[in-house]
Coordinates of C-alpha atoms in Angstrom, one line a residue:
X128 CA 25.8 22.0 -78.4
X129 CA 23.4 19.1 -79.1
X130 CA 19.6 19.8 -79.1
X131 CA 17.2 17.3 -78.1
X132 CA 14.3 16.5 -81.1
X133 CA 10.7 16.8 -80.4
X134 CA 10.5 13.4 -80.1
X135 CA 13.4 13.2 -77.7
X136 CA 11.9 15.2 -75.5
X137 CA 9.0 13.2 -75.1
X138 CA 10.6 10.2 -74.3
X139 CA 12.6 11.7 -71.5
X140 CA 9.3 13.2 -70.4
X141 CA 8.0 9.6 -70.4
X142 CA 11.2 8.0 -68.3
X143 CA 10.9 11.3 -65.3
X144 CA 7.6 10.7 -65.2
X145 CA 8.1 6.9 -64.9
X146 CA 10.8 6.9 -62.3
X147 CA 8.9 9.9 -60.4
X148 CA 5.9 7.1 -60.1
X149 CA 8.6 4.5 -59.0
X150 CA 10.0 6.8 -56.4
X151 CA 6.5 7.4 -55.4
X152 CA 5.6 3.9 -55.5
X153 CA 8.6 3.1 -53.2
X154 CA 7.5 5.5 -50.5
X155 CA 4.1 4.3 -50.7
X156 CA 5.2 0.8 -50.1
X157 CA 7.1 2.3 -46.7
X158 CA 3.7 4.2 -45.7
X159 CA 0.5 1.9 -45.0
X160 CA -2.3 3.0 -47.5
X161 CA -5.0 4.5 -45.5
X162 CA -7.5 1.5 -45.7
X163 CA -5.4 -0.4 -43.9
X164 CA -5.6 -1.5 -40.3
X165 CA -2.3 0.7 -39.6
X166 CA -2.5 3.9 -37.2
X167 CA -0.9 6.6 -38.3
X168 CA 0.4 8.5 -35.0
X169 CA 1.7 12.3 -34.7
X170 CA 3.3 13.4 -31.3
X171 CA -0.3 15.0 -30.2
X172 CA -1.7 11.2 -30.4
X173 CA 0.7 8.7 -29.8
X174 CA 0.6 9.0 -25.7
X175 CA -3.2 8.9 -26.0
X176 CA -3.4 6.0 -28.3
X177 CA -0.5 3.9 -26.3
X178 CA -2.3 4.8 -22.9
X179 CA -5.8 3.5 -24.7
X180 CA -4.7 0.2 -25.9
X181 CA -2.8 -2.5 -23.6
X182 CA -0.6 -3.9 -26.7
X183 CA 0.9 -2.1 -30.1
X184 CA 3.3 -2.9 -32.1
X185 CA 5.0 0.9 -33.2
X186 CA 6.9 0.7 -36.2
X187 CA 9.6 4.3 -36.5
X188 CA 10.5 5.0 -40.3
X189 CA 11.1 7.1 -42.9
X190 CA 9.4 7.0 -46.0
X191 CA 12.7 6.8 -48.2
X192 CA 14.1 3.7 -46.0
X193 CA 14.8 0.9 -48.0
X194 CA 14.1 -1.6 -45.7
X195 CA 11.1 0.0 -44.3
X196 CA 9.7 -0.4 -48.1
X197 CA 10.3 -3.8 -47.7
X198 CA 8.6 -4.1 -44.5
X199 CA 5.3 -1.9 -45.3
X200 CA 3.1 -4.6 -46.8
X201 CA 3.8 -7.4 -44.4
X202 CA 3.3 -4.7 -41.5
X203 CA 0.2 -3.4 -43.5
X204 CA -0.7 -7.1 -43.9
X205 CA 0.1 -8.3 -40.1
X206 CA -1.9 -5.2 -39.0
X207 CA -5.0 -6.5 -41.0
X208 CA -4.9 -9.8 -39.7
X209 CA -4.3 -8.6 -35.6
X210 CA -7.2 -5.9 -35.6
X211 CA -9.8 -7.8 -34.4
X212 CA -7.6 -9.9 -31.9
X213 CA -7.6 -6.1 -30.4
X214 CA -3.7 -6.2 -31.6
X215 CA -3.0 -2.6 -32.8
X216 CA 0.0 -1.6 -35.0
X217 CA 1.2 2.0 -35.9
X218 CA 3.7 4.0 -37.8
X219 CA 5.5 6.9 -36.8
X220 CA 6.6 9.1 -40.1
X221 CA 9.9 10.3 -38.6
X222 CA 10.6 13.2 -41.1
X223 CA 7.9 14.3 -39.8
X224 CA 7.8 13.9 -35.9
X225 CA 11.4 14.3 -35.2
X226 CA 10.8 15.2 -31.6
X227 CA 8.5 12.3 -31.2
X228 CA 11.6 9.7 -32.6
X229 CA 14.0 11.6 -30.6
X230 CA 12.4 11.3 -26.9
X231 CA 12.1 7.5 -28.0
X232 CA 15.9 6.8 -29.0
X233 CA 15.6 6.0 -32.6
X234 CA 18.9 5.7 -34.4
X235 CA 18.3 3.7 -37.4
X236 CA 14.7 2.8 -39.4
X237 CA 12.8 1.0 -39.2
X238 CA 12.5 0.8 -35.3
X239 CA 9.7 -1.5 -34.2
X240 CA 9.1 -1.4 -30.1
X241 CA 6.5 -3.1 -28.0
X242 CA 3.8 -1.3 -25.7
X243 CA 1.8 -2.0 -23.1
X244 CA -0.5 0.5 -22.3
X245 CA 2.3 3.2 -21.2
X246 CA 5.6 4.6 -23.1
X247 CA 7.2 3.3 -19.8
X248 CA 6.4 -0.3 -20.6
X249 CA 8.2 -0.9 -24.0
X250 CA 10.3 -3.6 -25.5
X251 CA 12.0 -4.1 -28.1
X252 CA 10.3 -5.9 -30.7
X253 CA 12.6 -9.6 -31.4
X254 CA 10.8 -11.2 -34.1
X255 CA 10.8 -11.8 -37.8
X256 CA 9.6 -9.4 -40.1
X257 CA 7.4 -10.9 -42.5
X258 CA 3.5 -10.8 -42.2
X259 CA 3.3 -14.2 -40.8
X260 CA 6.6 -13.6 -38.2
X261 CA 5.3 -10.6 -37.3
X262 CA 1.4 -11.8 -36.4
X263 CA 2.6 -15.3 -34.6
X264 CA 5.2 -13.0 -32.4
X265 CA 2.2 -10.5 -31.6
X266 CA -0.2 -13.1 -30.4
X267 CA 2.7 -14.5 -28.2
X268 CA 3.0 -11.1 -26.9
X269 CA -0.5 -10.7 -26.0
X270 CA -0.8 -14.5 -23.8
X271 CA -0.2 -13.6 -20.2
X272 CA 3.6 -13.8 -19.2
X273 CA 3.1 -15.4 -16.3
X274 CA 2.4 -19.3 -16.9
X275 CA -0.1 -19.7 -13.9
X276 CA -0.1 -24.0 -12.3
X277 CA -2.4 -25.3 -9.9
X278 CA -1.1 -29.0 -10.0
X279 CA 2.6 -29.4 -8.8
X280 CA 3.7 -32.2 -10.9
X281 CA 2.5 -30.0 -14.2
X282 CA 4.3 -27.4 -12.6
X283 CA 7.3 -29.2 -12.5
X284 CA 6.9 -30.8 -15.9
X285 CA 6.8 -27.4 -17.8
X286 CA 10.3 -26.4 -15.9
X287 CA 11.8 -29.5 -16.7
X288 CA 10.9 -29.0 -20.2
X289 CA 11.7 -25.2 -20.3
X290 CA 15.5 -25.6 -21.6
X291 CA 16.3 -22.4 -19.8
X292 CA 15.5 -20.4 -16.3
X293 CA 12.1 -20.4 -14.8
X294 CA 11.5 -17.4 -12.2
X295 CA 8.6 -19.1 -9.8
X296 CA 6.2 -17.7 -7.5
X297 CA 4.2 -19.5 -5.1
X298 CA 2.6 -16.6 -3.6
X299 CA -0.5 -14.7 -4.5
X300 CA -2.1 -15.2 -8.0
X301 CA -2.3 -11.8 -8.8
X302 CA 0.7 -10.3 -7.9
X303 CA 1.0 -6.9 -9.6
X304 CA 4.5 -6.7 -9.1
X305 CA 5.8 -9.8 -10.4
X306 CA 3.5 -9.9 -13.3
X307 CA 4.8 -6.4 -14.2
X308 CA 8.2 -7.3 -14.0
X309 CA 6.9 -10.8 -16.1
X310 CA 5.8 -8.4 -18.8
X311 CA 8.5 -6.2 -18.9
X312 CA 11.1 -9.4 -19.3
X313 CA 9.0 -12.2 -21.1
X314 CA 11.7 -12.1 -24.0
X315 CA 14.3 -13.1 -21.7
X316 CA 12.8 -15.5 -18.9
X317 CA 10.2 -17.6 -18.5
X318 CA 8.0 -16.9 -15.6
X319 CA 5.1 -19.3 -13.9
X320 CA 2.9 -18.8 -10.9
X321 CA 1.1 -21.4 -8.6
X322 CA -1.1 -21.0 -5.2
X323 CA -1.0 -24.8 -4.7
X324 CA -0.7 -26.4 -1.6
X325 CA 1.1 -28.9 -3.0
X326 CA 3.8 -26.7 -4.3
X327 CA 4.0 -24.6 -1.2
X328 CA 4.8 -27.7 0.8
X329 CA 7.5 -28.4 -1.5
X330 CA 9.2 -25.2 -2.2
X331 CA 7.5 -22.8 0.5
X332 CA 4.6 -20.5 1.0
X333 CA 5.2 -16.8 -0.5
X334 CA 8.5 -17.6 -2.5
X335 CA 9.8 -16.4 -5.7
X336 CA 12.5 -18.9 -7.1
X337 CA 14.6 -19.3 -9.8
X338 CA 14.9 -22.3 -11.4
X339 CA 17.9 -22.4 -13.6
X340 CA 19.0 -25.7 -13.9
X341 CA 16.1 -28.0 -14.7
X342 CA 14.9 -28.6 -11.3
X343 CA 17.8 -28.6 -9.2
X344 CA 18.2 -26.5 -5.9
X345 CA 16.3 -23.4 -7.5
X346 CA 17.9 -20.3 -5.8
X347 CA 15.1 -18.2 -3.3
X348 CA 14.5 -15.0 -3.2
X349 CA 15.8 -13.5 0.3
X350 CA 15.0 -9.6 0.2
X351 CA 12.8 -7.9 2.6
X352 CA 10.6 -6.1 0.0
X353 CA 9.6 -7.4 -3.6
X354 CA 10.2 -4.5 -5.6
X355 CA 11.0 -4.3 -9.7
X356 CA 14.6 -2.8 -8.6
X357 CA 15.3 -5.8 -6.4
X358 CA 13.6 -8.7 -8.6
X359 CA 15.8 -7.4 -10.9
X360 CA 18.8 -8.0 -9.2
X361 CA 18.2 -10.9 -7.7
X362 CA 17.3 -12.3 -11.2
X363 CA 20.7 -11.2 -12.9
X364 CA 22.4 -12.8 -10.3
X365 CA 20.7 -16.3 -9.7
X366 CA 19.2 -16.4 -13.6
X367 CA 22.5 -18.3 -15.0
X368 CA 23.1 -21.7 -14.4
X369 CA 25.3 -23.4 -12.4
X370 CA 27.4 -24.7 -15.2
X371 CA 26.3 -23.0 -18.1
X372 CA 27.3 -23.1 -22.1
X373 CA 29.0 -20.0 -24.0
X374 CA 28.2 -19.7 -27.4
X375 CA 26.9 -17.3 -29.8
X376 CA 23.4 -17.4 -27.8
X377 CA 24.6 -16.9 -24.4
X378 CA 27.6 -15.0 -25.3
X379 CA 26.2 -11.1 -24.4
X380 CA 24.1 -12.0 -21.5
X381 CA 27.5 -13.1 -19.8
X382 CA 29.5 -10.6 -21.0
X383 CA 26.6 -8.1 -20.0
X384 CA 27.1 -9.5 -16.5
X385 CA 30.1 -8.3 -13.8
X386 CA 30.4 -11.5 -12.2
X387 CA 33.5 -13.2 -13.1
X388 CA 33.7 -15.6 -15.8
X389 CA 35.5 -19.0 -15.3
X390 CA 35.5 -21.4 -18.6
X391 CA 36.2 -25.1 -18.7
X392 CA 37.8 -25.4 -22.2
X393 CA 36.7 -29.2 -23.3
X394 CA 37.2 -31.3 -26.1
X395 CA 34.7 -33.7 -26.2
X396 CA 30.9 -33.8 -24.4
X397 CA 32.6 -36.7 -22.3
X398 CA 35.3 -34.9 -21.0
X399 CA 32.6 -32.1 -19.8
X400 CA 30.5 -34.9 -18.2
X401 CA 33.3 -35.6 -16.4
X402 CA 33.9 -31.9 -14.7
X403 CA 30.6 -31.0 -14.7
X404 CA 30.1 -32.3 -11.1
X405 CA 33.3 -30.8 -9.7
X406 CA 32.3 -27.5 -11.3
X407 CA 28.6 -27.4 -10.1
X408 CA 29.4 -27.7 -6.4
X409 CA 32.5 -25.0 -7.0
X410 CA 29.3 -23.0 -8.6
X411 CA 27.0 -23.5 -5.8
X412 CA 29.7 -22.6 -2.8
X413 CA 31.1 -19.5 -4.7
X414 CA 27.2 -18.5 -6.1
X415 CA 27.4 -14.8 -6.9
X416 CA 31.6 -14.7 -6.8
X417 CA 31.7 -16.5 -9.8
X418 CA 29.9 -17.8 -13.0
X419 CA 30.6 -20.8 -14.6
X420 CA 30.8 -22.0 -18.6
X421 CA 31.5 -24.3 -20.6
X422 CA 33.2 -23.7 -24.0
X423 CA 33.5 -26.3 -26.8
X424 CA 37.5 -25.8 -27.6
X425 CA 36.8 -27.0 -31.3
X426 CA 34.5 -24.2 -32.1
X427 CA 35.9 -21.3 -29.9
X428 CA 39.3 -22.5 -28.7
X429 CA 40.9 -19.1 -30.1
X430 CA 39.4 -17.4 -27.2
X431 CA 41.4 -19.2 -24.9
X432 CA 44.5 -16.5 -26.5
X433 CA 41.9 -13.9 -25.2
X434 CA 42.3 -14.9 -22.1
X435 CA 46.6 -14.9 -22.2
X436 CA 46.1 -18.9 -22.8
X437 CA 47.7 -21.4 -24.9
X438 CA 45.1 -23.2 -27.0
X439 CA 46.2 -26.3 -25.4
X440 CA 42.8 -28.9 -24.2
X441 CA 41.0 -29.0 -21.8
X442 CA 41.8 -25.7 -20.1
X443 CA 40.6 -23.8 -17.1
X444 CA 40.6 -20.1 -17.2
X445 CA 38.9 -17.0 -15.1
X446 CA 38.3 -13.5 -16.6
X447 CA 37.8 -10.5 -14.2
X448 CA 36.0 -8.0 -16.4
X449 CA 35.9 -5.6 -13.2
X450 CA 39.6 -5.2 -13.8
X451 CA 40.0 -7.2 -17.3
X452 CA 42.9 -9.5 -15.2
X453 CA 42.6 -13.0 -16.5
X454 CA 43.7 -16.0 -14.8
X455 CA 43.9 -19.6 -15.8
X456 CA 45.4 -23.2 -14.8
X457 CA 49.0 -23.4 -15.7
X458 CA 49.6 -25.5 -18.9
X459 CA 52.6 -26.8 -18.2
X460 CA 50.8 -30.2 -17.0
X461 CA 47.9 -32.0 -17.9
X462 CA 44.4 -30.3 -16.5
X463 CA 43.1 -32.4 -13.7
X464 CA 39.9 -31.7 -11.1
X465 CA 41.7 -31.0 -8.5
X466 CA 43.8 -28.0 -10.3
X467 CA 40.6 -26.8 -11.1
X468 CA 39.7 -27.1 -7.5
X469 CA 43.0 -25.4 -6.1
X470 CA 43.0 -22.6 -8.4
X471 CA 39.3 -21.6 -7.3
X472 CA 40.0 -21.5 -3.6
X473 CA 43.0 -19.5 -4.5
X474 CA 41.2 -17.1 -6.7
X475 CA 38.8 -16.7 -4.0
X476 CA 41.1 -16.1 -1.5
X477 CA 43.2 -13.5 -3.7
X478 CA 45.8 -15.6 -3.7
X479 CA 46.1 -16.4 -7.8
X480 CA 48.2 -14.2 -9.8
X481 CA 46.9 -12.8 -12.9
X482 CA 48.4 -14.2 -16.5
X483 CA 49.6 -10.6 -17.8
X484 CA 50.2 -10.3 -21.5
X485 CA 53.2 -8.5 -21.8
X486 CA 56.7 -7.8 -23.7
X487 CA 60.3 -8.9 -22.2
X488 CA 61.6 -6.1 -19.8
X489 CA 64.1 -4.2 -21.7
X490 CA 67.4 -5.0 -20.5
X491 CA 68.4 -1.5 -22.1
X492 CA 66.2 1.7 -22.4
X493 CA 67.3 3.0 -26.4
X494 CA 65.3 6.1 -26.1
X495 CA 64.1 9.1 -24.2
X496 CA 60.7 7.7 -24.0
X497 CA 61.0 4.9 -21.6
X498 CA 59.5 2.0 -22.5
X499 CA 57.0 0.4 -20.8
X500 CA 55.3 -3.2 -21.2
X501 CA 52.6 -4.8 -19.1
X502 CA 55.1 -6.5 -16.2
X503 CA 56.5 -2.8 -15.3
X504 CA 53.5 -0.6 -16.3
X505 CA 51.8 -0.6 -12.4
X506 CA 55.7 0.0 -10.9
X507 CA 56.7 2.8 -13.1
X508 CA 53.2 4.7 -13.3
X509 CA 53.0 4.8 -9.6
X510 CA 56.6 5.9 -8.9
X511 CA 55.6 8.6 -5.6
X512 CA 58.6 10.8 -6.3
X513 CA 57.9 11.7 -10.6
X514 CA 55.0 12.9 -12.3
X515 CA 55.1 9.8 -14.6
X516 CA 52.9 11.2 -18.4
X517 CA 52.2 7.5 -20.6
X518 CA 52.0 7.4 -23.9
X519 CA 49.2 4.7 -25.0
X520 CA 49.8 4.0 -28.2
X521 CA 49.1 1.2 -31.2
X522 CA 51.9 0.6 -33.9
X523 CA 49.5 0.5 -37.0
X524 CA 47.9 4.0 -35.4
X525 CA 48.6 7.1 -37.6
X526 CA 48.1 10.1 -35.2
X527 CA 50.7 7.7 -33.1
X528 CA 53.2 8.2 -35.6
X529 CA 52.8 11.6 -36.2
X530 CA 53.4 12.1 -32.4
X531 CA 56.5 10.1 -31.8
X532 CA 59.4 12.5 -32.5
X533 CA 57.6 15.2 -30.5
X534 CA 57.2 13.1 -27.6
X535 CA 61.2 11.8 -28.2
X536 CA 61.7 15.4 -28.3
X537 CA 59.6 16.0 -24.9
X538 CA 61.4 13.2 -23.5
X539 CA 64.6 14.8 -24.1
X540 CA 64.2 17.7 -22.5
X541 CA 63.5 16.4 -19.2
X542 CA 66.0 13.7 -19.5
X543 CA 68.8 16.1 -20.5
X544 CA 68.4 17.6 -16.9
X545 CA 69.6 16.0 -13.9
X546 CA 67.0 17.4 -11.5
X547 CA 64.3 17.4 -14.4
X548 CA 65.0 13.9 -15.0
X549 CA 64.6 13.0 -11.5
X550 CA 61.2 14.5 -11.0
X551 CA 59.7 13.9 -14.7
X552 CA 59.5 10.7 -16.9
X553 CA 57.7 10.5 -20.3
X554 CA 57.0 7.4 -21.4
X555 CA 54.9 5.1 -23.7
X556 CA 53.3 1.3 -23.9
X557 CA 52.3 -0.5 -26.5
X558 CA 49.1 -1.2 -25.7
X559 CA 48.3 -4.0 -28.2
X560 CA 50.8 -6.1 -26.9
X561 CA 50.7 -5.3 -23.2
X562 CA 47.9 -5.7 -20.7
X563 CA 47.2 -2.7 -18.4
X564 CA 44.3 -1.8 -16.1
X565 CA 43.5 1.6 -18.0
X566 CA 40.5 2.5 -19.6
X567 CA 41.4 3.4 -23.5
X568 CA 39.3 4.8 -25.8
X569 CA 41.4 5.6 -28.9
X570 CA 44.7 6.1 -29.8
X571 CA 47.2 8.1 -28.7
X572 CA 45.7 8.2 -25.2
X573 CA 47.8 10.4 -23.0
X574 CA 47.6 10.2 -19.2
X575 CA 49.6 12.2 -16.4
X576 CA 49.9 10.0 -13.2
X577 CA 51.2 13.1 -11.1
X578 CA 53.6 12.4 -7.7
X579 CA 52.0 12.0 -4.6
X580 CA 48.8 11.4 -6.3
X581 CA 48.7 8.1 -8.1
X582 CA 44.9 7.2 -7.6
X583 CA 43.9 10.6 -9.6
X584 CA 45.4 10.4 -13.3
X585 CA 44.6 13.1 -15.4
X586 CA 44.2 12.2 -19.3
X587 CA 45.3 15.1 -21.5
X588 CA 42.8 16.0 -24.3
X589 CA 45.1 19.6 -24.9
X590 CA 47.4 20.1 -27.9
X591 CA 50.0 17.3 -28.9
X592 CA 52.6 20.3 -29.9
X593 CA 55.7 20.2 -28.0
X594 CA 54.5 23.6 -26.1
X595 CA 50.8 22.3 -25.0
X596 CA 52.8 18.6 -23.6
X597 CA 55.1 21.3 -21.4
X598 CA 52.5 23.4 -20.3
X599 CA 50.2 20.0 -19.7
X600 CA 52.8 18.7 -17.5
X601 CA 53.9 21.8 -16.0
X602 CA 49.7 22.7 -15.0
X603 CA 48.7 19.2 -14.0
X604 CA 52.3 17.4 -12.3
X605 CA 52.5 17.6 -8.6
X606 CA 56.5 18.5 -9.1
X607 CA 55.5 21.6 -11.4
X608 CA 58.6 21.4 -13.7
X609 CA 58.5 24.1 -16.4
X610 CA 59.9 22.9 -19.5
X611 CA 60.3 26.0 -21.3
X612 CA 62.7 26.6 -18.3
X613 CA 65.1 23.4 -19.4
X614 CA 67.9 23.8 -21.9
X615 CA 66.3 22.0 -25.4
X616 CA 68.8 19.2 -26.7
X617 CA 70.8 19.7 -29.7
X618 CA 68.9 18.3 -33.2
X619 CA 70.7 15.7 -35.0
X620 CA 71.7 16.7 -38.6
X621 CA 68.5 16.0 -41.1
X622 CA 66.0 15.7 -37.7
X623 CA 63.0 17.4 -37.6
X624 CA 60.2 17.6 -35.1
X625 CA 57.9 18.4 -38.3
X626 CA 58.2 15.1 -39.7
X627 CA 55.5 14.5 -41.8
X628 CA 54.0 11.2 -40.8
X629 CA 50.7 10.6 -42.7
X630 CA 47.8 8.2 -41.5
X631 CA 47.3 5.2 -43.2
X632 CA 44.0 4.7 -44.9

């Protein structure tokens, strides 16, 4: 064994001690040095403190964080610089206040959240992270939300100008509700508020609107009470445009929303000039049935195979997220307006048939497991007289593999019998290649669609041995065939229901 000299020693002594005070040094930089404008807040102060001050920037770390080392000076330096604009910001050690980063949903560090005056009110916090982002986005913050307009044509100017929607009241000045609501949402709307005559004569007395299309037709508020819960709704339903734009800004707040989709697929800013008409009044009679898009075909046209489309421009196509069924303009022939027009009334009217991905229908059922793509799925799940158990599966999926010759073997058994066979059927889809209305959230998913009972599917989260399927099916069918009952096929030389099938990494 090697000894270390004298002098050895000292210089390892030397390089702990110096990455100890680098290690130090780095947790410093995460925690604002004490002569700073930062609050340090424990669960026993920070209700008090956020109740005593009407806007604070809260920043949730830990003190090993990487990037919260790299945020501590700019926070330190933001929180210098907003002090005496009566801006406070504060840091929440979460090693140390577990409890206190728990109640508020912190996942990853750093967290930074906006309040205003309660934990209730709280945002979270958009901006940039450097000193400068982080000051400019605070003094936004603390401007009133509500843009307030006493002179109708200034009024008008700023929504014109806006380049998004404009929520509008032209009722009291002070409205505690809507100025609420304003603060709780300035990040994703703009709001205004005017008392003048002018502006009542031309849009009404006592009216919140939403402009969301410069300044045509703004949509009016209709309920009987202004509440946050109604505002709100009212908002996510008249807040998009009549014929808006998808993109990489837009994309989540119209996926976020129920309402179908319909997208016009263009080529050129011409060719959507030329629908745009046709697909604003189609927006304004079917207001609330569906939302409308426009999606530039050279940036995103692979979405159109998303939607069981050709990537074949200009295209018309409607996704259903309620049901994920997707619909679209048939591409056999050139897109014209009045296509558009038909296929709207008919999708209104239930009349248009969903575009279902799917594989050919087997002429020839090879196995046990019958197989099932998206054009049969609906018949054979909801066959009255057979408890009907799917097999949901994805080829590249390991625990898939490792099931197949037990469920061939399941299969079997129930095949093999004549009465069996007519009151049991094991099955499987691909679900990669097939579209079907079922909610899955990993693979194998295994769901029991019992006889009798279609509308209540039972999804088995038992065993996947050959004993807990039979007992599963046996417990749950309607028929209550007992496997264990049935005379087990013959193995074929060299099978074995313990092949070992490993996952792929």
């Amino acid at each position: 064994m090697r000894f270390l000299s004298a002098l050895s020693i000292k210089s390892l002594s030397v390089l702990l001690a110096a990455v100890a005070s680098v290690h130090a040094a780095g947790e410093e930089a995460a925690i604002a040095s004490d002569d700073s404008a930062v609050v340090k807040l424990s669960a026993e102060t920070f209700s008090d403190f956020i109740a005593a001050n009407p806007l604070v920037l809260a920043e949730f770390f830990a003190p090993w964080c990487g990037h919260c080392k790299a945020l501590g000076p700019n926070f330190a330096e933001a929180a210098d610089e907003l002090s005496p604009k009566e801006i406070k910001l504060a840091q929440i050690d979460c090693t140390q206040h577990q409890g206190l980063c728990s109640d508020h949903g912190i996942r990853g560090y750093p967290t930074l959240k906006v309040f205003r005056g309660s934990e209730d009110a709280v945002s979270d916090y958009e901006g940039p992270r450097s000193a400068d982002g982080i000051v400019k986005y605070m003094l936004k913050q603390s401007l009133p939300a509500v843009s307030v307009f006493e002179d109708l044509t200034k009024l008008e100017s700023f929504i014109a100008e806006a380049g998004s929607s404009v929520i509008v009241e032209t009722g009291v000045k002070d409205n505690a509700t809507f100025s609420d609501f304003a603060n709780l949402h300035r990040d994703e709307f703009i709001f205004a508020q005017s008392t003048s005559a002018d502006v009542a004569k031309k849009y009404g007395e006592n009216k919140i609107l939403v402009f969301f299309d410069g300044l045509e037709d703004p949509a009016v508020f209709a309920g009987d009470e202004v509440t946050a819960e109604t505002l709100a709704e009212f908002i996510a339903s008249e807040s998009f445009p009549y014929f808006g734009e998808l993109d990489s800004n837009t994309y989540q707040k119209y996926m976020s929303n129920p309402t179908p989709l319909a997208y016009l697929f263009y080529t050129s800013a011409e060719e959507r000039e030329e629908y745009a008409p046709l697909i604003k009044e189609l927006a304004k009679e079917n207001r609330g049935k569906i939302n409308f898009v426009g999606i530039e075909a050279a940036r995103f046209g692979r979405h159109a195979e998303n939607l069981n489309m050709k990537q074949e421009f200009p295209a018309f196509a409607l996704h259903d997220a309620t049901n994920n069924k997707k619909y679209g303009v048939n591409q056999d022939s050139a897109l014209t307006p009045q296509a558009v027009k038909d296929f709207v009334k008919k999708f209104i009217a239930g009349e248009a048939e969903a575009i279902v991905k799917t594989e050919d229908i087997p002429e020839v059922q090879e196995n046990a497991v019958y197989k099932i793509v998206g054009k049969t799925h609906d018949e054979i799940i909801n066959d009255e007289s057979r408890d009907v158990l799917v097999k949901y599966y994805a080829p590249w999926c390991g625990h898939c593999k490792r099931l197949a010759p037990t469920f061939e073997e399941l299969a079997e058994l129930y095949q093999n019998d004549k009465d069996a066979a007519a009151k049991v059927r094991i099955a499987n889809v691909d679900a990669t290649l097939n579209d079907v209305d079922v909610e899955i959230t990993g693979y194998p998913t295994l769901i029991l669609y019992p006889a009798g009972d279609k509308s209540n599917p039972i999804v088995h989260k038992g065993g996947r041995d050959l004993q807990s399927l039979i007992a599963f099916i046996k417990e749950n069918g309607t028929n209550g065939v007992d496997g264990n009952e049935l005379e087990a096929p013959a193995k074929k030389e060299g099978e074995s229901k313990e092949e070992n099938v490993h996952d792929e990494l």
